[in-house]
PDB file of C-alpha atoms in Angstrom:
ATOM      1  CA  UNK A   1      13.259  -5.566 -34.496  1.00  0.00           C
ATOM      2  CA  UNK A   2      13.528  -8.002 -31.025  1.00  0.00           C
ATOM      3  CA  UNK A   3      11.031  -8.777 -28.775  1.00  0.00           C
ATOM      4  CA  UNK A   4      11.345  -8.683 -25.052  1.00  0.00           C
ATOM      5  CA  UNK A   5       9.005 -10.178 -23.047  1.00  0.00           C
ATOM      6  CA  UNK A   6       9.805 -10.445 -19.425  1.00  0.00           C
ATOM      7  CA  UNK A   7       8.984 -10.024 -15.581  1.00  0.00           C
ATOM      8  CA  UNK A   8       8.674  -7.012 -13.614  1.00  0.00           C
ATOM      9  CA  UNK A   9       9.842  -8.167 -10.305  1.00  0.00           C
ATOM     10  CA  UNK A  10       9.305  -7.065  -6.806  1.00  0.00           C
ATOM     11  CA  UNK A  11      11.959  -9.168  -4.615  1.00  0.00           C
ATOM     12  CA  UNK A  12      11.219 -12.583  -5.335  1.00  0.00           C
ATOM     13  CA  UNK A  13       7.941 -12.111  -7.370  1.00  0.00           C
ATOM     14  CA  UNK A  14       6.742 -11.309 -10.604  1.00  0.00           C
ATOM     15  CA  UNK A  15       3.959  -8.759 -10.878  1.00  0.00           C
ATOM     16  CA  UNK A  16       3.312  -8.453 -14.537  1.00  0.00           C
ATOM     17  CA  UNK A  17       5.004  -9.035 -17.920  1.00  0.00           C
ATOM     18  CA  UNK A  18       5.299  -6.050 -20.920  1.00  0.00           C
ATOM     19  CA  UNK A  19       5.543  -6.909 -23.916  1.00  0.00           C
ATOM     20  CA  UNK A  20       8.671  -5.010 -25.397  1.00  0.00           C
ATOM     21  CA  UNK A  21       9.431  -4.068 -29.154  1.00  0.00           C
ATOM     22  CA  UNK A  22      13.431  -2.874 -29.801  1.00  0.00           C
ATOM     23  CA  UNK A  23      12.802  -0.972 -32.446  1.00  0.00           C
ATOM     24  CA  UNK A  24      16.684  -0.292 -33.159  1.00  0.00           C
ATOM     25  CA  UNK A  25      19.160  -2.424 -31.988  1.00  0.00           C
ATOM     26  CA  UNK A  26      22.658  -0.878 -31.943  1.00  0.00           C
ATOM     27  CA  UNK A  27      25.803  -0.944 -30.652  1.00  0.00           C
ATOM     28  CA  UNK A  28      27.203   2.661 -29.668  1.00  0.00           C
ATOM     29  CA  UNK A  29      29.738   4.044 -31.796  1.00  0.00           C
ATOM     30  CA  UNK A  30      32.784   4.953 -29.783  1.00  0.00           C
ATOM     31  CA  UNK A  31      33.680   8.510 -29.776  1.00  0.00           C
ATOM     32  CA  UNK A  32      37.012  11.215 -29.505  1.00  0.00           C
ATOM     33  CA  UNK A  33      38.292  11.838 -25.935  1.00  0.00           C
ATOM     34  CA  UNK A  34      36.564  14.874 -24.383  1.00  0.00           C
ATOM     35  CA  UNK A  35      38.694  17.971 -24.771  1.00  0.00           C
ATOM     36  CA  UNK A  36      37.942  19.531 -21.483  1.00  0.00           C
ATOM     37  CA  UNK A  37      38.482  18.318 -17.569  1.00  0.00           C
ATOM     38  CA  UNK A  38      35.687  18.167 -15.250  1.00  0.00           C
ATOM     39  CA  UNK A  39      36.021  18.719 -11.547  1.00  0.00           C
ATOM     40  CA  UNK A  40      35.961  16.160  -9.044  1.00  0.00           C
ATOM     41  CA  UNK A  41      32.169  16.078  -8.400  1.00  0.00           C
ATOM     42  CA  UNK A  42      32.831  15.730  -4.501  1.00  0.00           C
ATOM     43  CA  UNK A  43      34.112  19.608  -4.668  1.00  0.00           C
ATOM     44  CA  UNK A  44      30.351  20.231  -6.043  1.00  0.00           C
ATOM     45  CA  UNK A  45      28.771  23.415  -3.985  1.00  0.00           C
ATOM     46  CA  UNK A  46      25.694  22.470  -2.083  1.00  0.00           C
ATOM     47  CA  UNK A  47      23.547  22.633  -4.170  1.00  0.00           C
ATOM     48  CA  UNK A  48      25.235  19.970  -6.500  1.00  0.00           C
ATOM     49  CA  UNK A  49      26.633  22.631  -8.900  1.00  0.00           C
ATOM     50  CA  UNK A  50      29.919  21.356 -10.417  1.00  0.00           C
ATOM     51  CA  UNK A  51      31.073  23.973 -13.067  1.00  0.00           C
ATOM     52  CA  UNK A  52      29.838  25.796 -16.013  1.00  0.00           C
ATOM     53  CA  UNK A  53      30.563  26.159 -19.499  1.00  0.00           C
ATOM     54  CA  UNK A  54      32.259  23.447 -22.162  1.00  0.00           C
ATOM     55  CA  UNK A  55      29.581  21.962 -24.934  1.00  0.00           C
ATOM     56  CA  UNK A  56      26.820  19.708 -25.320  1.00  0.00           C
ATOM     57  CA  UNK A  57      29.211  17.379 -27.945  1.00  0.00           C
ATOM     58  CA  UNK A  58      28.828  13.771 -27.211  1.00  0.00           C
ATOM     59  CA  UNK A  59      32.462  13.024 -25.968  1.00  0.00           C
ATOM     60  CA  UNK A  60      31.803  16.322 -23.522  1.00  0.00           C
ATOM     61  CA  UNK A  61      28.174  15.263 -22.136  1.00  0.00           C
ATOM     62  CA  UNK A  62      29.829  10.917 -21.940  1.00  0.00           C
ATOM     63  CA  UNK A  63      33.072  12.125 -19.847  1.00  0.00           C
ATOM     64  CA  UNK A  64      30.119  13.732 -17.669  1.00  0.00           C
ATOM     65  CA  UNK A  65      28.144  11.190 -17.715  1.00  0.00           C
ATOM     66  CA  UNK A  66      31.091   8.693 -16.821  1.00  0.00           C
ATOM     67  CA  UNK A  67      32.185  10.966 -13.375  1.00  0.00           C
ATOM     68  CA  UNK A  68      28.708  11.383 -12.141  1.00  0.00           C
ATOM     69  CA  UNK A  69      27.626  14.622 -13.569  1.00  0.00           C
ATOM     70  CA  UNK A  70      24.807  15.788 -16.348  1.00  0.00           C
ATOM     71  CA  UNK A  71      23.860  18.806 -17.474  1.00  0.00           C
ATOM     72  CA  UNK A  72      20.830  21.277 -16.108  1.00  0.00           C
ATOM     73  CA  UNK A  73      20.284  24.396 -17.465  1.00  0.00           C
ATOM     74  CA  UNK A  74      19.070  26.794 -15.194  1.00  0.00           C
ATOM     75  CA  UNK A  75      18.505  30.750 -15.160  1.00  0.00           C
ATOM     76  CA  UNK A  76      19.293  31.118 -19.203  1.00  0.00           C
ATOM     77  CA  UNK A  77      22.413  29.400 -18.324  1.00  0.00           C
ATOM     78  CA  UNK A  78      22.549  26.174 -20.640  1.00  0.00           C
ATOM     79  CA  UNK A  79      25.852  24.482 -19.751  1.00  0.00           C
ATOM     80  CA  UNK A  80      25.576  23.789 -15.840  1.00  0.00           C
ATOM     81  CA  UNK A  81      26.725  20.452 -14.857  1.00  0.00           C
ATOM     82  CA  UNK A  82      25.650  19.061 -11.829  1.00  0.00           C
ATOM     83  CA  UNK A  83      26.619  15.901  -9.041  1.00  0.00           C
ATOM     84  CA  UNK A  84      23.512  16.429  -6.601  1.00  0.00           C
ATOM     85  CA  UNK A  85      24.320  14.836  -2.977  1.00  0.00           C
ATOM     86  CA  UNK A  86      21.752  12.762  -2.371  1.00  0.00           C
ATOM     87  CA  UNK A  87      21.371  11.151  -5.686  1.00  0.00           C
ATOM     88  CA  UNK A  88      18.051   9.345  -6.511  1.00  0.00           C
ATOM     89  CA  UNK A  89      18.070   6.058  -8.192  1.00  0.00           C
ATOM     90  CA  UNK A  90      15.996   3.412  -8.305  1.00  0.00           C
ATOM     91  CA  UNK A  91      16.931  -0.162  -7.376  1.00  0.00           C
ATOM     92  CA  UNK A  92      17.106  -2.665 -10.225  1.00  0.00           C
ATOM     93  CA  UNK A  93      15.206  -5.496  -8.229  1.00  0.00           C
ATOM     94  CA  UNK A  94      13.421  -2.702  -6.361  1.00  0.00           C
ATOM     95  CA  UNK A  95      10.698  -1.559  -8.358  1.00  0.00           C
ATOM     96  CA  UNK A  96       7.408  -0.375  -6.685  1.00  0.00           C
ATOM     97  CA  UNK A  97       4.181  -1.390  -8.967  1.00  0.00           C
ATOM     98  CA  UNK A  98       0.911  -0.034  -7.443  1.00  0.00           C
ATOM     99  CA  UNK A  99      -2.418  -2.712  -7.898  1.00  0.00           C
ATOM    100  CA  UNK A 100      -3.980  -0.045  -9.868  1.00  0.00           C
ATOM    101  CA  UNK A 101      -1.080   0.252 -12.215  1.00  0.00           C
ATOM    102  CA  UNK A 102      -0.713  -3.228 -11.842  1.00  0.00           C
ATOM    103  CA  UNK A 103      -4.235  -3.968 -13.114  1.00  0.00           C
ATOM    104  CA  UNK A 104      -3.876  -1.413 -15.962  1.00  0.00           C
ATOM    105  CA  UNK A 105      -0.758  -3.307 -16.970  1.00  0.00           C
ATOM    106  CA  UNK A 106      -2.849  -6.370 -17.513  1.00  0.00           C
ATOM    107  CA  UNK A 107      -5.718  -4.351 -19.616  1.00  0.00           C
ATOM    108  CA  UNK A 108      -3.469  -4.111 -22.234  1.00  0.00           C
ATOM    109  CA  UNK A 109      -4.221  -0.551 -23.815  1.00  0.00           C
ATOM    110  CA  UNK A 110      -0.471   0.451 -24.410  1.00  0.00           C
ATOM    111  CA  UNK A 111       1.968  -1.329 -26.587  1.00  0.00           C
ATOM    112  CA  UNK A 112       5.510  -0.367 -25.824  1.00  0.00           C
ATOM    113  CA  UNK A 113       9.131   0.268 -27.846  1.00  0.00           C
ATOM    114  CA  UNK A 114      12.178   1.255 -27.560  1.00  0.00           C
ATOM    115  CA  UNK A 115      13.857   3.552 -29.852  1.00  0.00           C
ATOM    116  CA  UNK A 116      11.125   4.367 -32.130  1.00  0.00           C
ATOM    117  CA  UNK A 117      10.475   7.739 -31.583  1.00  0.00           C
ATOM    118  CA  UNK A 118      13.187   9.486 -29.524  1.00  0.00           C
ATOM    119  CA  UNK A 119      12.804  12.637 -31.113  1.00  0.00           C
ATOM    120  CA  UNK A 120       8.694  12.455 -30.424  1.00  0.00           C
ATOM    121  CA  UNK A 121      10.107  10.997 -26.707  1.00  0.00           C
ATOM    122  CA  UNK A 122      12.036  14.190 -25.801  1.00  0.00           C
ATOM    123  CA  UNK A 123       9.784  17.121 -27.457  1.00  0.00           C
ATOM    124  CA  UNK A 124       6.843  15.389 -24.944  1.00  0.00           C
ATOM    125  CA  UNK A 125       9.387  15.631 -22.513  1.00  0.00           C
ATOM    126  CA  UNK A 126      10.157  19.183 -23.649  1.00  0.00           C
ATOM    127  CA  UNK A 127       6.142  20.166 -23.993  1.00  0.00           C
ATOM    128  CA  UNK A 128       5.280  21.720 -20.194  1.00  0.00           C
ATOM    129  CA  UNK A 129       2.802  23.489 -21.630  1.00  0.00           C
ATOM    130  CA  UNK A 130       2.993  27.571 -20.432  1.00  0.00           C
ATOM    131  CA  UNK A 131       5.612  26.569 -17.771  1.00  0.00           C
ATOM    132  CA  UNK A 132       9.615  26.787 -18.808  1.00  0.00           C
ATOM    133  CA  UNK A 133      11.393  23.734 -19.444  1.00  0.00           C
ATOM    134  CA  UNK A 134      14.892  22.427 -19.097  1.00  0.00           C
ATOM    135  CA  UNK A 135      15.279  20.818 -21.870  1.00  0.00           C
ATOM    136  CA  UNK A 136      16.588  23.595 -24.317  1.00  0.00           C
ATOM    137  CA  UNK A 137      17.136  23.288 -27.926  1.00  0.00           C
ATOM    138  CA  UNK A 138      20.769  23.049 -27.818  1.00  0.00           C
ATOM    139  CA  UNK A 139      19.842  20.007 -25.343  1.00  0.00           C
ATOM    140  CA  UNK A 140      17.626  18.141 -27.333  1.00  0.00           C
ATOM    141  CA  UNK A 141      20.109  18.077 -30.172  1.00  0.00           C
ATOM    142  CA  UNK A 142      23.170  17.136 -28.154  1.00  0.00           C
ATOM    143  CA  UNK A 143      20.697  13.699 -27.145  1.00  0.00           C
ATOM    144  CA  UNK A 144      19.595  13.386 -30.406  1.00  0.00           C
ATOM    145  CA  UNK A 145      23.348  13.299 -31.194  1.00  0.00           C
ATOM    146  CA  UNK A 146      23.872  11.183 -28.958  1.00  0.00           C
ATOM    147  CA  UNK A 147      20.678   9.094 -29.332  1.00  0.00           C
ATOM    148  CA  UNK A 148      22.413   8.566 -33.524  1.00  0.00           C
ATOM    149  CA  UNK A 149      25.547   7.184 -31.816  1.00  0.00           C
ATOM    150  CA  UNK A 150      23.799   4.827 -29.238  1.00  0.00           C
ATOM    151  CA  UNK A 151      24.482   6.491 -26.766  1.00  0.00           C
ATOM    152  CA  UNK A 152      21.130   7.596 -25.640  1.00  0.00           C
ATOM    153  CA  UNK A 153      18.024   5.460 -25.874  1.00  0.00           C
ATOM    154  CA  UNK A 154      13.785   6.512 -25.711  1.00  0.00           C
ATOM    155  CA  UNK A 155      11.367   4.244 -24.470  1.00  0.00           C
ATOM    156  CA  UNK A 156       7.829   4.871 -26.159  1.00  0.00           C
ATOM    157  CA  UNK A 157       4.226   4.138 -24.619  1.00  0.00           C
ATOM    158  CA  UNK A 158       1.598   3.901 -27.761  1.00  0.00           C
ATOM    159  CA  UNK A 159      -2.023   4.490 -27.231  1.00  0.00           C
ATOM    160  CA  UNK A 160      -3.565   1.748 -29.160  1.00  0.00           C
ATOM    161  CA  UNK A 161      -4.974   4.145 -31.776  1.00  0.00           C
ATOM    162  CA  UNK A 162      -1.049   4.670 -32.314  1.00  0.00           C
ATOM    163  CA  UNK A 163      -0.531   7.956 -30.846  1.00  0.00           C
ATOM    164  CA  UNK A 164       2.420   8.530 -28.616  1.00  0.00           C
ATOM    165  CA  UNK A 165       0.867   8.458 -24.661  1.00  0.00           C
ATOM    166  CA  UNK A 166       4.112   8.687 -22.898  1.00  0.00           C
ATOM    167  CA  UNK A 167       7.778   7.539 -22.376  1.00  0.00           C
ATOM    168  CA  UNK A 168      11.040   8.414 -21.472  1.00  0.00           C
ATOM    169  CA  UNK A 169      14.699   9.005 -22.042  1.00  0.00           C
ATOM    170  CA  UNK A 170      17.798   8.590 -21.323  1.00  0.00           C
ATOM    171  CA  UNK A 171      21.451   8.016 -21.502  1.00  0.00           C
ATOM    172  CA  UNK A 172      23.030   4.367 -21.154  1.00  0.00           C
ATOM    173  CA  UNK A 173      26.696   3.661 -20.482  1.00  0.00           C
ATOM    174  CA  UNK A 174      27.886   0.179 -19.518  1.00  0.00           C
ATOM    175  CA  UNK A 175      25.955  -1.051 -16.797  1.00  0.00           C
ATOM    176  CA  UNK A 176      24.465   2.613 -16.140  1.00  0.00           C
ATOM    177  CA  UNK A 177      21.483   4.068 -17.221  1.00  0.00           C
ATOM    178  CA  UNK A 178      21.087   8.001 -16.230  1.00  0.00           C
ATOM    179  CA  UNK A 179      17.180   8.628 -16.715  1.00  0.00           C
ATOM    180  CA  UNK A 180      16.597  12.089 -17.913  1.00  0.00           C
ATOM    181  CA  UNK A 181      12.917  12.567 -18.125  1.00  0.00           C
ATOM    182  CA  UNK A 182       9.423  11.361 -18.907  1.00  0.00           C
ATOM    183  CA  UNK A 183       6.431  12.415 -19.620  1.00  0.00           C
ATOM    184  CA  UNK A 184       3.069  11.388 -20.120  1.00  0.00           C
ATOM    185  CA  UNK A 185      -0.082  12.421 -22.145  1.00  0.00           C
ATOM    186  CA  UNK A 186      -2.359   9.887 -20.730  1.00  0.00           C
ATOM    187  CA  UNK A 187      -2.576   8.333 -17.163  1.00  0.00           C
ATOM    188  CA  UNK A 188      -0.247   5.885 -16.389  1.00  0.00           C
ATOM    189  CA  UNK A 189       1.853   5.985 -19.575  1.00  0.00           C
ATOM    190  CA  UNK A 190       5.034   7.287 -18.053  1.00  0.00           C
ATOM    191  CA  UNK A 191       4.854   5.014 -15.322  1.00  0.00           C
ATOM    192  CA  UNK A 192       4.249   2.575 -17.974  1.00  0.00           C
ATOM    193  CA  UNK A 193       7.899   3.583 -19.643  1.00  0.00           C
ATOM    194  CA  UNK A 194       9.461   3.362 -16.196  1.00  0.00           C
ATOM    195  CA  UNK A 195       8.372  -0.419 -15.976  1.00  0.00           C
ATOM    196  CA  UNK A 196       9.556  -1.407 -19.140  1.00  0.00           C
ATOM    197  CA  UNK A 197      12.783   0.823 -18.641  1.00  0.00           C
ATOM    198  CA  UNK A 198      13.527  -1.408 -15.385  1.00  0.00           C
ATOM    199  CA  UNK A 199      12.409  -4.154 -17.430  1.00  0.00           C
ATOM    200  CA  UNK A 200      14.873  -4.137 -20.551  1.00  0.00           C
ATOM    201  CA  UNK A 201      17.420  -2.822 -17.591  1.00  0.00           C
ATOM    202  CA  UNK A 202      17.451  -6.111 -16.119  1.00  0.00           C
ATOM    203  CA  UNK A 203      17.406  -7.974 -19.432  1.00  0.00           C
ATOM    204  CA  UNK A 204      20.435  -6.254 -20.734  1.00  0.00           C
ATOM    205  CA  UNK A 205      22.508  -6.323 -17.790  1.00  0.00           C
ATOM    206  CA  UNK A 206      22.012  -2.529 -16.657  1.00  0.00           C
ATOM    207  CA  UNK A 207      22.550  -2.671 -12.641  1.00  0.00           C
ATOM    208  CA  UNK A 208      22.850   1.211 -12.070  1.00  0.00           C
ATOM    209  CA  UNK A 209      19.574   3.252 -12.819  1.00  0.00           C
ATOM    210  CA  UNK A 210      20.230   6.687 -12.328  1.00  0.00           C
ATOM    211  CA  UNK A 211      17.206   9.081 -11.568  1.00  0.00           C
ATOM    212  CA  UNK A 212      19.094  12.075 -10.682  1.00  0.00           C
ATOM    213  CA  UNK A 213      17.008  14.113  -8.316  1.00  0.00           C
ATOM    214  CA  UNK A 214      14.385  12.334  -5.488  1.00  0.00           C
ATOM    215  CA  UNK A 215      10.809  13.081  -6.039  1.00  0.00           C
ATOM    216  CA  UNK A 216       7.527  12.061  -4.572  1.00  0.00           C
ATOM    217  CA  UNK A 217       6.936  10.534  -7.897  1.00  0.00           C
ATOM    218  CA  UNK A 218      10.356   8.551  -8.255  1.00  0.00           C
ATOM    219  CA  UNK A 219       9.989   7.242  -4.722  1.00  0.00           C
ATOM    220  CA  UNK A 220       6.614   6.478  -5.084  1.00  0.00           C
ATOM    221  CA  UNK A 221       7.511   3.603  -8.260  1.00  0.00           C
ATOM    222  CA  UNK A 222      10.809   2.658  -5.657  1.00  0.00           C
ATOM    223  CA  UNK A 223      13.509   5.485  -5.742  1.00  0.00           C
ATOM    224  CA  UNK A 224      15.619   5.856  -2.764  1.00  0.00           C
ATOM    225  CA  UNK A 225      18.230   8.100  -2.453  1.00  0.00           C
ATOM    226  CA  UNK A 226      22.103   6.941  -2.052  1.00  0.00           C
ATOM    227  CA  UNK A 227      25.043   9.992  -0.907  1.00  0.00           C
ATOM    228  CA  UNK A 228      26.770  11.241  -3.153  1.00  0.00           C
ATOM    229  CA  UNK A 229      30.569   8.905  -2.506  1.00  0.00           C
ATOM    230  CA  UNK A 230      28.097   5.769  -2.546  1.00  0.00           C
ATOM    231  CA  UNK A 231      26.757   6.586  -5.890  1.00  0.00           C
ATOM    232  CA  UNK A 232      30.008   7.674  -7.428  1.00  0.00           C
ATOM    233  CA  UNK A 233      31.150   4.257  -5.869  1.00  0.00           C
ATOM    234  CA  UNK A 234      28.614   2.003  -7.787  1.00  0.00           C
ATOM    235  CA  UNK A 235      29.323   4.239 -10.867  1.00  0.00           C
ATOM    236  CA  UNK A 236      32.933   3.147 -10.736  1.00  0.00           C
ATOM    237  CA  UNK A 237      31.855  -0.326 -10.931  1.00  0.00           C
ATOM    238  CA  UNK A 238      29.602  -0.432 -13.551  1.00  0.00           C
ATOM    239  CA  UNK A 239      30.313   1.898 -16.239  1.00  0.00           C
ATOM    240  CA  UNK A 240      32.791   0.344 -18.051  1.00  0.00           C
ATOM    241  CA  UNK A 241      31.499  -3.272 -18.160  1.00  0.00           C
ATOM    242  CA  UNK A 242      30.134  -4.645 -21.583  1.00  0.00           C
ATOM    243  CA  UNK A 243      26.306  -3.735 -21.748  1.00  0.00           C
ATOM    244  CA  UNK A 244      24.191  -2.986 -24.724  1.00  0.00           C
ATOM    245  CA  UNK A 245      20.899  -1.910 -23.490  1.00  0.00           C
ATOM    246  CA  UNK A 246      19.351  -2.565 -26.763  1.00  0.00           C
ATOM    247  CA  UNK A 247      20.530  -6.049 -26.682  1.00  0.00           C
ATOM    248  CA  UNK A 248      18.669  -8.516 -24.412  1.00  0.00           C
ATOM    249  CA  UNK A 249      19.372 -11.846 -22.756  1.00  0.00           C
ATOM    250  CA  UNK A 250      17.296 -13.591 -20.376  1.00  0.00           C
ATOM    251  CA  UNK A 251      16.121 -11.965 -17.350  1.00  0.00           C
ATOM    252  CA  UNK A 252      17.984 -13.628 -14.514  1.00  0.00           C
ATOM    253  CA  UNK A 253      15.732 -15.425 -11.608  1.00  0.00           C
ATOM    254  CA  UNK A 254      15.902 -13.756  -8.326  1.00  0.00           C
ATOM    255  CA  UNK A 255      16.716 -16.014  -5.592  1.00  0.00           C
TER     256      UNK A 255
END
C-alpha cells in the first residue's frame, strides 16, 4: 500500500492535509477497440442525450468516456449516453473547503483509502433508500469491470470504528477523472472523499475533474460549469497523456 499525504489547496494556500492510504496500486490493463461508433456529442439533443443502445463492456463505456459521454439510465432505459451542455467540473486548484469542514478535517475522525472497497463504494452510492436510483445492476458490474482493469477507482471515508461513512467513484483516463457519484452515511464524509479525490488528483497528475451535471452541492465545494466545445476541448488535451491515478508524485507548489 502507499501513503499520500498532501495539501488541499485553495489558490496559493494550503487549508488542510489528509492522510491518504492507496490501497491498490495498478496500472490499467489496456483493452479491445470498441465495436460500435458514437456520435459526435455536439449533435447531442438539448437535453444532452447522445444515443441509445450498445453495452456496458469496458472498451464501449472508455470510447465514451474518451469523446465526452457516460452513461445515465433513465425511464427503464439502461443504455443512454449523454454529453450535457453545460458540463460541471471542478477546478483542480479550485477547491472550495468550508471552516466547518475545514475544522472537522483537523478532528481527525475519518481515515481515508483508495481502492479498498469499491464494491462497498458504489452499493452506498446505489442505496437511496425508497427513492429509485441510477445506478442499475448492469451498471455496477460494468464499473466493477472496469474498476478490475484500472480503469475505475473508489475513494473510501472510514468511521474510526471501521465502518464505511462515505466515498466516491469514478472513472480515470489519462489526465481525466469523470466523477460518478458519492455518497455519505455520516456528515461530512462525502465531502471528505471529494477532498482527498482533488487531493490524489493533483498528486498524480489528473488536471481534468469531471463532475458531470452542476449542483448546489458541487458548486458549493468549487464546481463551475464550462460549455460543452470548452470541455470537449480540455478533454482532447488531457486524455491521452501518461497518468496513473493510483500512482503519486509530489504535489506541485502553486505559484
Amino acid at each position: 500500500m502507499r501513503r499520500l499525504v498532501a495539501g488541499v489547496i485553495i489558490g496559493a494556500v494550503p487549508i488542510a492535509i489528509l492522510d491518504v492510504v492507496v490501497a491498490r496500486a495498478t496500472r490499467p490493463t489496456p483493452v479491445s477497440a470498441c465495436q460500435f461508433r458514437f456520435p459526435d456529442p455536439r449533435r447531442a439533443d438539448v437535453d444532452g442525450l447522445v444515443a441509445s443502445g450498445g453495452d456496458f463492456e469496458p472498451p464501449t463505456l472508455l470510447a465514451a468516456y474518451r469523446r465526452g459521454i457516460f452513461p445515465w439510465p433513465a425511464e427503464g432505459i439502461d443504455r443512454l449516453w449523454w454529453s450535457p451542455d453545460p458540463r460541471a467540473v471542478i477546478p483542480i486548484d479550485g477547491l472550495h473547503v468550508s471552516r466547518r469542514l475545514r475544522q472537522t478535517l483537523r478532528q481527525g475522525r475519518f481515515r481515508v483509502t483508495i481502492d479498498a472497497d469499491f464494491a462497498g463504494v458504489i452499493a452506498g452510492c446505489a442505496d437511496r433508500g425508497e427513492n429509485e436510483t441510477w445506478i442499475t445492476p448492469a451498471l455496477r458490474a460494468a464499473y466493477g469491470r472496469l474498476h478490475a482493469l484500472g480503469w475505475a477507482h473508489s475513494v473510501e471515508v472510514w468511521a474510526l470504528d471501521g465502518t464505511l461513512a462515505g466515498g466516491l467513484y469514478g472513472v480515470s483516463i489519462g489526465g481525466l477523472f469523470a466523477a460518478e457519484s458519492m455518497f455519505h452515511r455520516v456528515t461530512d464524509a462525502s465531502k471528505i472523499a471529494l477532498v482527498a479525490l482533488v487531493q490524489q488528483c493533483r498528486a498524480s497528475g489528473v488536471d481534468l475533474l469531471d463532475v458531470q451535471m452542476p449542483s448546489s452541492h458541487l458548486a458549493s465545494m468549487g464546481a463551475v460549469t464550462v460549455a460543452r466545445r470548452e470541455y470537449l476541448r480540455r478533454l482532447a488535451d488531457v486524455v491521452d497523456r501518461p497518468v496513473n491515478f493510483t500512482a503519486t508524485r509530489s504535489v506541485p507548489p502553486v505559484e
